[in-house]
Amino acid sequence: MATTSSMFLYSLTIQPPTAITQAILGQFAGTKEQQIVTASGSRLTIHRPDPTQGNIKTIHSHDVFGVIRTLAAFRLAGSTKDYIIIGSDSGRITIVEYVPAKNKFNRIHLETFGKSGVRRVIPGQFLAVDPKGRACLIASVEKNKLVYVLNRNAQAELTISSPLEAHRPQTLVFALTALDAGYDNPVFAALEVDYTESDQDPTGKAFEEIEKQLVYYELDLGLNHVVRKWADPVDRTANMLFQVPGGSDGPSGVLVCAEDNITYRHSNQDAFRVPIPRRRGVTENPERKRIITAGVMHKMRGAFFFLLQTEDGDLFKVTIDMVEDDNGEPTGEVRRLKIKYFDTVPIATSLCILKSGFLFVAAENGNHHFYQFEKLGDDDEEIEFDSDSYPADPTEPYAAAYFYARPAENISLVQSIDSLNPMLDCKVLNLTDGDAPQIYSICGNGARSTFRTLKHGLEVSEIVESELPSVPTAVWTTKKTQNDQYDAYIILSFSNGTLVLSIGETVEEVTDTGFLSSAATLAVQQVGEDALIQVHPRGIRHIQAGGRVNEWPAPTHRTIVAATTNERQVAIALSSGEIVYFEMDTDGSLAEYDEKREMTGTVTCLSLGDVPEGRMRSQFLAVGCDDSTVRILSLDPDSCLESKSVQALSAAPSALSIMSMIDTTSGGSTLYLHIGLYNGLYLRTVLDEITGELSDTRLRFLGTRQVKLSKVSVKGQASVLALSSRPWLGYSDLQTKAFMLTPLDYAALEWGWNFSSEQCLEGMVGIQEQNLRIFTIEKLDNNLLQQSIPLQYTPRHFVRHPENSLFYVIEAENNVLSPATQKKLLDETPAVNGDGVQLPSAEFGYPRGTGHWASCIEVVDPIEKKEIISKIELEENEAAVSIAAVSFSSQDDETFLVVGTGKDMVVSPRSFSGGFIHVYRFQEGGKELEFIHKTKVEEPPMALLGFQGRLLAGIGSDLRIYDLGMRQLLRKCQAEVVPNLIIGLQTQGSRIIVSDVQESVFYVVYKFQENKLIPFVDDVIARWTTATTMVDYESVAGGDKFGNLWLVRCPQKASEEADEEGSGAHLIHERQYLQGAPNRLALLSHFYAQDIPVAIQKASLVAGGKDVMFWAGFQGTLGILVPFEDRADVDFFQNLEMHMRSEDAPLAGRDHLIYRSYYVPVKGAIDGDLCERYAYLPMEKKQMIAGELELEVREVEHKIAVSFPKLFESMRTRCAY
């Protein structure tokens, strides 16, 4: 990395991409249950479907720091475990296994065969595995194919042979699959086109006559080489192959899927062809042919079937009938091919059928779906088409087949898995006036589009909310005896009394428990075998099993102000500052220790840890005083109440909790002291179990109210509930075991405690004003909560109302019929036999129509109503392309909504019949829009922005300034500032940053006196810009369509010259430099992120956090770039990154530095995702790296989490989630 950069950014992923490019099924854990492995960008993730719950849980995710191009599962003969083969951009074939004991992926083999990168002639695009696990073929788009023989050695370890070549020059591959040949030699089938003749024929005649062929490649295991065994021409539109079971299960061969038909082919069988049925309906085009885009084959005992999906989302069930012998047994010869409509699901990239009767749909866009099979569609009324009625020759014509789509009957949806893919735009705003901002995004495609609100927090399920007679101050739960599984009582403390509720079928008040009801309660505890303790301001009540009560009264003129208990110990603090300590005797009575200790200030809080297993007592007592200190006192009988250590704080402590929690550094558990302060800060510090020393303090700001702490249990692990202006949960991350502190998506609570009953094993009980609430936390693996509002069409851009919390979304859908056209068709055509039935578009999509656009503007209220509150449909084949809220000086600074549209647009090659700029006035506080007028322009305006009380519009390569007139917009100024097409505008003062579609950004200055727009700086690299933002007056951060993030800065001298008074004439006549602007931008930072940035914004994501660059990617990625403030930190992270590259080399064999420098060498950026993998390393490697860095392991982890030694907060938690 060039260390000369004056700026360094730390790149972190908040949410990995949610788009699944491929999903495979297998028994990767080596047990009978199946798992699903998915590829999302550079992430390999394994999921566990739970048939009993009907859902899917993510077990482990691993960033391979490379492009995963293809995946395949294979199993060696006789084995019970599936391995994963990865075809990536590393130029290597990778074999990986999942190790369930360690919950990680382990690389077994890495074989290099070519250059890195995604190239036409380097294998990695296609991958097929022999069903018996004996060989795999990895192929490139053109020319090269390599076959690897897979076997096991004497130690039963997997081995891989040298590659066997099956190259064929000037041949393009369209699809590849392995044949099921039983235990005969492995055979692979490919769809190929030889373009030798068409390459040499300038007339184009050879191209017209070219044939697509189905080719079989056979691996001769005896001779150890690959031969091209058989080739036969197929339909020229063929695009996919599916393996047909062979051996004893079926006839072998392949299904060849082409446009409008599916053919069964095999070298020793006749061909059989069926059509792909088309939808029937008034709004459907009867001539439109479908293709198969995804599919899956499923084997059952003695039978098999295919589910194939068209680009409409319709699933068709394809079966094969075989010729039977005299005994009714199938002979392996095919009689006919049959196809029938099954159901409709979202368009998928992969389909997986589980043995437990579930279907997983990895959706191409929108949420992924998990369905359960209700039936297999054998006995329904659907028309079945078979090959007897259709010719097998691909050149012969045939009559089209039609069907009626209907709501799902054979499968039912059991889980929808959130996915932001594709994300089109994103903004970070705080509209709820909470501690932290929310993320608002527009996602999805077609009728499955959504407006989503993302919030940092854990999901809470409320079980009970009940109003109380008055406002309580605290709540506890307790068991009756030591061996009880569930809590028996809820104890509520009020300012002047105590209320006891019993927990059973119902919760009701009880009075005969022995608790003192006339005073407030300070602590409740079940002690010994069957006794209870209640601490109140006047003393301690020891309630024994028979109802006998022993009372310890507080000394005269003094009251108890704080108390803490565990099952064997009680400690109290008196108003005089004295600490009194009690321990349980062997006979079950409370014994007071003679030693008392007087503290210097008033005691505000106390904490005893739990008694460790096999011990008599907890060793330490933590005491917080109003002089802003916490002291650790020993409870050892030889040195009772002696001070062991002290920690000074920034404010008086309001709560303390000593707890043992899982620790990544030691691999076991560590004793921590959690501290809450009156100023809203939370601290976590390590408490040495032997010496009582406090060390390694971490700090986090939780809110504006004092912090209260309580120990709770979530998913079987000890956690801490911290309450301030909102509730937080401190727990160990399920994968890294690192400590996480996440807010709960719940009302602010005054007090919380653990709760366990038959109905709710791991719950919490809390007080919110006058209400008692019981709730649980179901998931700890997802800390970004989503709320969705459905949109009508694919969203393009959105803006916020200048004052109110409303958004205006422009949506446009290409090649679908607009509502007006649909209505016209329905009115004109008489409906016959259900042709007029309109199916819900969210499931079945919109009727297609080439060249048609459907577009609208929707007003979204995500805060109060959480729905669309009004909508304007655009007519006459116009589609909205840009939007801005602009305040016009000529209209007394009133803000108008301005929308740019294009008419009769064709996306590629780009064409249109014109463009318009519509102006709308906000009515009813923005809830309604009133159309004012529209102005015709030459091209669709791809970028709009308010600028100095006027409208700035990018129309083609021209930049224009408009003012608002009575009948239309009035052009005030115009200049051609970019070579191609303006797609984005940003402004500060009189400076305008103009984004060109393929030539990066241009800095333009507007000179008011001359009324001229003058470009004065441009870039040295042609960047295909997708998103930009001004970081400061001189600097711009942006992203491009190849997945890069970059930061460029204007030279100081050029910037100052442009802003000088009267410099307009000088700038206009300044000499161009190399056919561009007079000056060039300097590149400060460059980083390859592998997702196309669609939005980038300077924002602060957490309460009190610093500004970071937040970016959102097309596949649903959310990430941040954090600027470093200290050169020492940069050096530390550069060294750590260097060690991580060698000690934790990427799983798929890609070189990390080259990966992050895909198009331009990485500069001024550190990969936080790689640094965070330090937590996953084995202890020896952690210690080795820490030794090289001359630090302890805990210090390295602390720095990765903390990054800056001056602050005790983590890099991730200070800036993000």
Tab-separated table of N, CA and C in Angstrom, residues 259-370:
chain	number	residue	atom	x	y	z
A	259	GLU	N	-35.478	-21.884	-25.471
A	259	GLU	CA	-36.600	-20.949	-25.497
A	259	GLU	C	-37.858	-21.694	-25.929
A	260	ASP	N	-38.862	-21.694	-25.068
A	260	ASP	CA	-40.188	-22.248	-25.345
A	260	ASP	C	-40.244	-23.771	-25.376
A	261	ASN	N	-39.113	-24.499	-25.125
A	261	ASN	CA	-39.223	-25.958	-25.116
A	261	ASN	C	-38.150	-26.603	-24.255
A	262	ILE	N	-38.439	-27.829	-23.838
A	262	ILE	CA	-37.504	-28.628	-23.037
A	262	ILE	C	-37.377	-29.974	-23.733
A	263	THR	N	-36.134	-30.440	-23.939
A	263	THR	CA	-35.908	-31.690	-24.660
A	263	THR	C	-35.096	-32.642	-23.799
A	264	TYR	N	-35.496	-33.903	-23.788
A	264	TYR	CA	-34.674	-34.934	-23.145
A	264	TYR	C	-33.710	-35.467	-24.193
A	265	ARG	N	-32.392	-35.471	-23.861
A	265	ARG	CA	-31.390	-35.984	-24.814
A	265	ARG	C	-30.452	-36.959	-24.110
A	266	HIS	N	-30.042	-38.004	-24.848
A	266	HIS	CA	-29.004	-38.908	-24.372
A	266	HIS	C	-28.399	-39.589	-25.593
A	267	SER	N	-27.164	-40.023	-25.476
A	267	SER	CA	-26.444	-40.550	-26.637
A	267	SER	C	-27.073	-41.843	-27.176
A	268	ASN	N	-27.710	-42.626	-26.302
A	268	ASN	CA	-28.261	-43.902	-26.786
A	268	ASN	C	-29.789	-43.948	-26.696
A	269	GLN	N	-30.446	-42.769	-26.644
A	269	GLN	CA	-31.921	-42.745	-26.559
A	269	GLN	C	-32.464	-41.768	-27.609
A	270	ASP	N	-33.735	-41.913	-27.929
A	270	ASP	CA	-34.395	-40.935	-28.800
A	270	ASP	C	-34.587	-39.631	-28.033
A	271	ALA	N	-34.793	-38.560	-28.808
A	271	ALA	CA	-35.074	-37.268	-28.174
A	271	ALA	C	-36.573	-37.151	-27.907
A	272	PHE	N	-36.941	-36.487	-26.818
A	272	PHE	CA	-38.355	-36.231	-26.489
A	272	PHE	C	-38.479	-34.760	-26.115
A	273	ARG	N	-39.480	-34.092	-26.705
A	273	ARG	CA	-39.581	-32.641	-26.483
A	273	ARG	C	-40.969	-32.244	-26.020
A	274	VAL	N	-41.002	-31.305	-25.033
A	274	VAL	CA	-42.282	-30.710	-24.613
A	274	VAL	C	-42.136	-29.187	-24.657
A	275	PRO	N	-43.259	-28.480	-24.854
A	275	PRO	CA	-43.185	-27.013	-24.836
A	275	PRO	C	-43.195	-26.492	-23.391
A	276	ILE	N	-42.717	-25.265	-23.221
A	276	ILE	CA	-42.878	-24.604	-21.924
A	276	ILE	C	-44.209	-23.860	-21.987
A	277	PRO	N	-45.176	-24.233	-21.150
A	277	PRO	CA	-46.493	-23.575	-21.244
A	277	PRO	C	-46.407	-22.071	-21.004
A	278	ARG	N	-47.257	-21.331	-21.732
A	278	ARG	CA	-47.311	-19.870	-21.588
A	278	ARG	C	-48.551	-19.500	-20.797
A	279	ARG	N	-48.470	-18.372	-20.107
A	279	ARG	CA	-49.641	-17.914	-19.337
A	279	ARG	C	-50.743	-17.451	-20.282
A	280	ARG	N	-51.974	-17.765	-19.881
A	280	ARG	CA	-53.117	-17.301	-20.652
A	280	ARG	C	-53.795	-16.162	-19.887
A	281	GLY	N	-54.266	-15.176	-20.588
A	281	GLY	CA	-54.950	-14.058	-19.941
A	281	GLY	C	-55.089	-12.899	-20.906
A	282	VAL	N	-56.017	-11.994	-20.597
A	282	VAL	CA	-56.284	-10.858	-21.495
A	282	VAL	C	-55.045	-9.974	-21.625
A	283	THR	N	-54.314	-9.787	-20.505
A	283	THR	CA	-53.172	-8.868	-20.528
A	283	THR	C	-51.871	-9.570	-20.919
A	284	GLU	N	-51.935	-10.881	-21.189
A	284	GLU	CA	-50.717	-11.618	-21.571
A	284	GLU	C	-50.560	-11.621	-23.089
A	285	ASN	N	-49.309	-11.509	-23.528
A	285	ASN	CA	-49.022	-11.612	-24.955
A	285	ASN	C	-48.903	-13.100	-25.312
A	286	PRO	N	-49.834	-13.638	-26.139
A	286	PRO	CA	-49.813	-15.088	-26.405
A	286	PRO	C	-48.585	-15.536	-27.205
A	287	GLU	N	-47.874	-14.588	-27.835
A	287	GLU	CA	-46.710	-14.938	-28.655
A	287	GLU	C	-45.408	-14.942	-27.848
A	288	ARG	N	-45.440	-14.445	-26.616
A	288	ARG	CA	-44.184	-14.323	-25.864
A	288	ARG	C	-43.711	-15.694	-25.407
A	289	LYS	N	-42.462	-16.025	-25.769
A	289	LYS	CA	-41.893	-17.326	-25.418
A	289	LYS	C	-41.129	-17.208	-24.102
A	290	ARG	N	-41.185	-18.279	-23.289
A	290	ARG	CA	-40.492	-18.286	-21.996
A	290	ARG	C	-39.202	-19.091	-22.090
A	291	ILE	N	-38.271	-18.788	-21.181
A	291	ILE	CA	-37.082	-19.644	-21.043
A	291	ILE	C	-37.003	-20.117	-19.587
A	292	ILE	N	-36.255	-21.191	-19.369
A	292	ILE	CA	-36.053	-21.705	-18.006
A	292	ILE	C	-34.845	-20.968	-17.407
A	293	THR	N	-35.025	-20.420	-16.206
A	293	THR	CA	-33.936	-19.650	-15.576
A	293	THR	C	-33.347	-20.367	-14.367
A	294	ALA	N	-34.086	-21.296	-13.778
A	294	ALA	CA	-33.569	-22.038	-12.614
A	294	ALA	C	-34.324	-23.353	-12.521
A	295	GLY	N	-33.764	-24.282	-11.766
A	295	GLY	CA	-34.464	-25.560	-11.625
A	295	GLY	C	-33.753	-26.468	-10.652
A	296	VAL	N	-34.421	-27.556	-10.303
A	296	VAL	CA	-33.843	-28.517	-9.366
A	296	VAL	C	-34.420	-29.899	-9.677
A	297	MET	N	-33.574	-30.920	-9.509
A	297	MET	CA	-34.034	-32.302	-9.664
A	297	MET	C	-34.075	-32.931	-8.274
A	298	HIS	N	-35.142	-33.670	-7.990
A	298	HIS	CA	-35.249	-34.303	-6.675
A	298	HIS	C	-35.527	-35.787	-6.837
A	299	LYS	N	-34.720	-36.588	-6.129
A	299	LYS	CA	-34.887	-38.048	-6.188
A	299	LYS	C	-35.623	-38.531	-4.952
A	300	MET	N	-36.598	-39.391	-5.156
A	300	MET	CA	-37.260	-40.068	-4.036
A	300	MET	C	-37.101	-41.561	-4.281
A	301	ARG	N	-37.573	-42.378	-3.356
A	301	ARG	CA	-37.446	-43.825	-3.546
A	301	ARG	C	-38.208	-44.250	-4.801
A	302	GLY	N	-37.466	-44.747	-5.780
A	302	GLY	CA	-38.104	-45.286	-6.981
A	302	GLY	C	-38.696	-44.246	-7.915
A	303	ALA	N	-38.449	-42.974	-7.671
A	303	ALA	CA	-39.020	-41.944	-8.550
A	303	ALA	C	-38.157	-40.692	-8.480
A	304	PHE	N	-38.371	-39.802	-9.451
A	304	PHE	CA	-37.698	-38.499	-9.432
A	304	PHE	C	-38.549	-37.513	-10.225
A	305	PHE	N	-38.356	-36.240	-9.970
A	305	PHE	CA	-39.047	-35.203	-10.753
A	305	PHE	C	-38.175	-33.950	-10.777
A	306	PHE	N	-38.503	-33.060	-11.718
A	306	PHE	CA	-37.809	-31.774	-11.826
A	306	PHE	C	-38.794	-30.663	-11.524
A	307	LEU	N	-38.329	-29.619	-10.866
A	307	LEU	CA	-39.088	-28.364	-10.784
A	307	LEU	C	-38.273	-27.336	-11.554
A	308	LEU	N	-38.823	-26.854	-12.648
A	308	LEU	CA	-38.118	-25.881	-13.489
A	308	LEU	C	-38.878	-24.562	-13.467
A	309	GLN	N	-38.128	-23.455	-13.425
A	309	GLN	CA	-38.766	-22.142	-13.271
A	309	GLN	C	-38.506	-21.263	-14.495
A	310	THR	N	-39.564	-20.586	-14.952
A	310	THR	CA	-39.411	-19.638	-16.070
A	310	THR	C	-39.126	-18.246	-15.529
A	311	GLU	N	-38.881	-17.300	-16.453
A	311	GLU	CA	-38.555	-15.939	-15.996
A	311	GLU	C	-39.756	-15.205	-15.414
A	312	ASP	N	-40.971	-15.802	-15.493
A	312	ASP	CA	-42.137	-15.224	-14.813
A	312	ASP	C	-42.199	-15.665	-13.349
A	313	GLY	N	-41.407	-16.679	-12.983
A	313	GLY	CA	-41.473	-17.228	-11.628
A	313	GLY	C	-42.312	-18.493	-11.541
A	314	ASP	N	-42.947	-18.897	-12.669
A	314	ASP	CA	-43.794	-20.105	-12.648
A	314	ASP	C	-42.925	-21.355	-12.539
A	315	LEU	N	-43.318	-22.266	-11.633
A	315	LEU	CA	-42.627	-23.551	-11.503
A	315	LEU	C	-43.404	-24.606	-12.289
A	316	PHE	N	-42.662	-25.419	-13.061
A	316	PHE	CA	-43.288	-26.523	-13.795
A	316	PHE	C	-42.679	-27.830	-13.316
A	317	LYS	N	-43.554	-28.813	-13.132
A	317	LYS	CA	-43.084	-30.129	-12.714
A	317	LYS	C	-42.884	-30.976	-13.966
A	318	VAL	N	-41.661	-31.454	-14.141
A	318	VAL	CA	-41.326	-32.258	-15.317
A	318	VAL	C	-41.032	-33.681	-14.841
A	319	THR	N	-41.677	-34.658	-15.467
A	319	THR	CA	-41.434	-36.073	-15.108
A	319	THR	C	-41.152	-36.861	-16.378
A	320	ILE	N	-40.534	-38.027	-16.202
A	320	ILE	CA	-40.195	-38.891	-17.342
A	320	ILE	C	-40.856	-40.257	-17.126
A	321	ASP	N	-41.623	-40.693	-18.121
A	321	ASP	CA	-42.203	-42.052	-18.090
A	321	ASP	C	-41.245	-42.997	-18.791
A	322	MET	N	-41.013	-44.179	-18.199
A	322	MET	CA	-40.097	-45.142	-18.815
A	322	MET	C	-40.862	-46.363	-19.306
A	323	VAL	N	-40.281	-47.008	-20.308
A	323	VAL	CA	-40.860	-48.254	-20.833
A	323	VAL	C	-40.701	-49.326	-19.753
A	324	GLU	N	-41.766	-50.097	-19.531
A	324	GLU	CA	-41.710	-51.131	-18.490
A	324	GLU	C	-41.612	-52.509	-19.134
A	325	ASP	N	-40.960	-53.439	-18.427
A	325	ASP	CA	-40.871	-54.816	-18.931
A	325	ASP	C	-42.133	-55.596	-18.531
A	326	ASP	N	-42.130	-56.894	-18.771
A	326	ASP	CA	-43.320	-57.715	-18.508
A	326	ASP	C	-43.707	-57.726	-17.034
A	327	ASN	N	-42.718	-57.517	-16.138
A	327	ASN	CA	-43.019	-57.536	-14.699
A	327	ASN	C	-43.408	-56.155	-14.163
A	328	GLY	N	-43.535	-55.187	-15.070
A	328	GLY	CA	-43.887	-53.834	-14.625
A	328	GLY	C	-42.712	-53.049	-14.071
A	329	GLU	N	-41.458	-53.552	-14.276
A	329	GLU	CA	-40.270	-52.845	-13.812
A	329	GLU	C	-39.756	-51.927	-14.929
A	330	PRO	N	-39.283	-50.692	-14.599
A	330	PRO	CA	-38.762	-49.803	-15.654
A	330	PRO	C	-37.493	-50.387	-16.273
A	331	THR	N	-37.378	-50.226	-17.612
A	331	THR	CA	-36.238	-50.831	-18.326
A	331	THR	C	-35.085	-49.853	-18.509
A	332	GLY	N	-35.296	-48.576	-18.230
A	332	GLY	CA	-34.235	-47.595	-18.477
A	332	GLY	C	-34.386	-46.929	-19.828
A	333	GLU	N	-35.443	-47.357	-20.600
A	333	GLU	CA	-35.696	-46.702	-21.892
A	333	GLU	C	-36.831	-45.707	-21.698
A	334	VAL	N	-36.671	-44.492	-22.259
A	334	VAL	CA	-37.670	-43.427	-22.033
A	334	VAL	C	-38.843	-43.597	-22.979
A	335	ARG	N	-40.054	-43.432	-22.424
A	335	ARG	CA	-41.261	-43.500	-23.260
A	335	ARG	C	-41.748	-42.084	-23.595
A	336	ARG	N	-41.858	-41.228	-22.568
A	336	ARG	CA	-42.339	-39.857	-22.838
A	336	ARG	C	-41.863	-38.903	-21.744
A	337	LEU	N	-41.912	-37.648	-22.095
A	337	LEU	CA	-41.577	-36.551	-21.179
A	337	LEU	C	-42.871	-35.801	-20.896
A	338	LYS	N	-43.118	-35.428	-19.627
A	338	LYS	CA	-44.372	-34.747	-19.279
A	338	LYS	C	-44.093	-33.466	-18.505
A	339	ILE	N	-44.924	-32.449	-18.722
A	339	ILE	CA	-44.749	-31.172	-18.012
A	339	ILE	C	-46.109	-30.636	-17.599
A	340	LYS	N	-46.180	-30.064	-16.378
A	340	LYS	CA	-47.426	-29.435	-15.931
A	340	LYS	C	-47.093	-28.300	-14.967
A	341	TYR	N	-48.008	-27.340	-14.884
A	341	TYR	CA	-47.823	-26.188	-13.988
A	341	TYR	C	-47.893	-26.659	-12.534
A	342	PHE	N	-46.979	-26.153	-11.720
A	342	PHE	CA	-46.912	-26.586	-10.311
A	342	PHE	C	-47.368	-25.464	-9.384
A	343	ASP	N	-46.640	-24.370	-9.346
A	343	ASP	CA	-46.976	-23.200	-8.516
A	343	ASP	C	-46.110	-22.037	-8.982
A	344	THR	N	-46.310	-20.873	-8.380
A	344	THR	CA	-45.477	-19.707	-8.724
A	344	THR	C	-44.757	-19.209	-7.476
A	345	VAL	N	-43.437	-19.017	-7.596
A	345	VAL	CA	-42.616	-18.490	-6.496
A	345	VAL	C	-41.764	-17.357	-7.059
A	346	PRO	N	-41.100	-16.557	-6.194
A	346	PRO	CA	-40.234	-15.491	-6.726
A	346	PRO	C	-39.139	-16.061	-7.641
A	347	ILE	N	-38.719	-15.271	-8.614
A	347	ILE	CA	-37.675	-15.707	-9.551
A	347	ILE	C	-36.403	-15.988	-8.753
A	348	ALA	N	-35.809	-17.174	-8.992
A	348	ALA	CA	-34.721	-17.639	-8.130
A	348	ALA	C	-33.396	-17.722	-8.878
A	349	THR	N	-32.300	-17.597	-8.122
A	349	THR	CA	-30.981	-17.923	-8.684
A	349	THR	C	-30.702	-19.402	-8.434
A	350	SER	N	-31.230	-19.927	-7.318
A	350	SER	CA	-31.069	-21.358	-7.006
A	350	SER	C	-32.311	-21.864	-6.295
A	351	LEU	N	-32.642	-23.134	-6.569
A	351	LEU	CA	-33.733	-23.812	-5.853
A	351	LEU	C	-33.140	-25.042	-5.171
A	352	CYS	N	-33.540	-25.296	-3.928
A	352	CYS	CA	-33.070	-26.481	-3.212
A	352	CYS	C	-34.267	-27.197	-2.606
A	353	ILE	N	-34.397	-28.514	-2.887
A	353	ILE	CA	-35.468	-29.306	-2.266
A	353	ILE	C	-34.832	-30.165	-1.179
A	354	LEU	N	-35.329	-30.009	0.056
A	354	LEU	CA	-34.791	-30.769	1.186
A	354	LEU	C	-35.548	-32.079	1.337
A	355	LYS	N	-34.861	-33.080	1.886
A	355	LYS	CA	-35.497	-34.386	2.107
A	355	LYS	C	-36.635	-34.276	3.107
A	356	SER	N	-36.570	-33.252	3.975
A	356	SER	CA	-37.602	-33.100	5.014
A	356	SER	C	-38.879	-32.452	4.475
A	357	GLY	N	-38.927	-32.217	3.153
A	357	GLY	CA	-40.171	-31.707	2.567
A	357	GLY	C	-40.257	-30.204	2.505
A	358	PHE	N	-39.121	-29.535	2.331
A	358	PHE	CA	-39.107	-28.071	2.228
A	358	PHE	C	-38.445	-27.657	0.920
A	359	LEU	N	-38.781	-26.463	0.459
A	359	LEU	CA	-38.175	-25.880	-0.744
A	359	LEU	C	-37.561	-24.544	-0.367
A	360	PHE	N	-36.263	-24.395	-0.640
A	360	PHE	CA	-35.590	-23.121	-0.375
A	360	PHE	C	-35.416	-22.385	-1.705
A	361	VAL	N	-35.934	-21.150	-1.747
A	361	VAL	CA	-35.840	-20.329	-2.959
A	361	VAL	C	-34.890	-19.165	-2.677
A	362	ALA	N	-33.691	-19.217	-3.280
A	362	ALA	CA	-32.749	-18.094	-3.172
A	362	ALA	C	-33.169	-17.082	-4.233
A	363	ALA	N	-33.896	-16.064	-3.820
A	363	ALA	CA	-34.546	-15.156	-4.778
A	363	ALA	C	-33.525	-14.262	-5.476
A	364	GLU	N	-33.822	-13.992	-6.745
A	364	GLU	CA	-32.957	-13.099	-7.527
A	364	GLU	C	-33.035	-11.684	-6.977
A	365	ASN	N	-34.206	-11.288	-6.508
A	365	ASN	CA	-34.340	-9.986	-5.840
A	365	ASN	C	-35.419	-10.068	-4.776
A	366	GLY	N	-35.278	-9.238	-3.746
A	366	GLY	CA	-36.228	-9.281	-2.628
A	366	GLY	C	-35.891	-10.409	-1.670
A	367	ASN	N	-36.809	-10.663	-0.739
A	367	ASN	CA	-36.568	-11.653	0.309
A	367	ASN	C	-36.460	-13.072	-0.244
A	368	HIS	N	-35.601	-13.882	0.400
A	368	HIS	CA	-35.509	-15.307	0.061
A	368	HIS	C	-36.645	-16.034	0.787
A	369	HIS	N	-37.157	-17.103	0.173
A	369	HIS	CA	-38.330	-17.776	0.740
A	369	HIS	C	-38.032	-19.237	1.073
A	370	PHE	N	-38.686	-19.674	2.136
A	370	PHE	CA	-38.570	-21.062	2.583
A	370	PHE	C	-39.989	-21.633	2.614
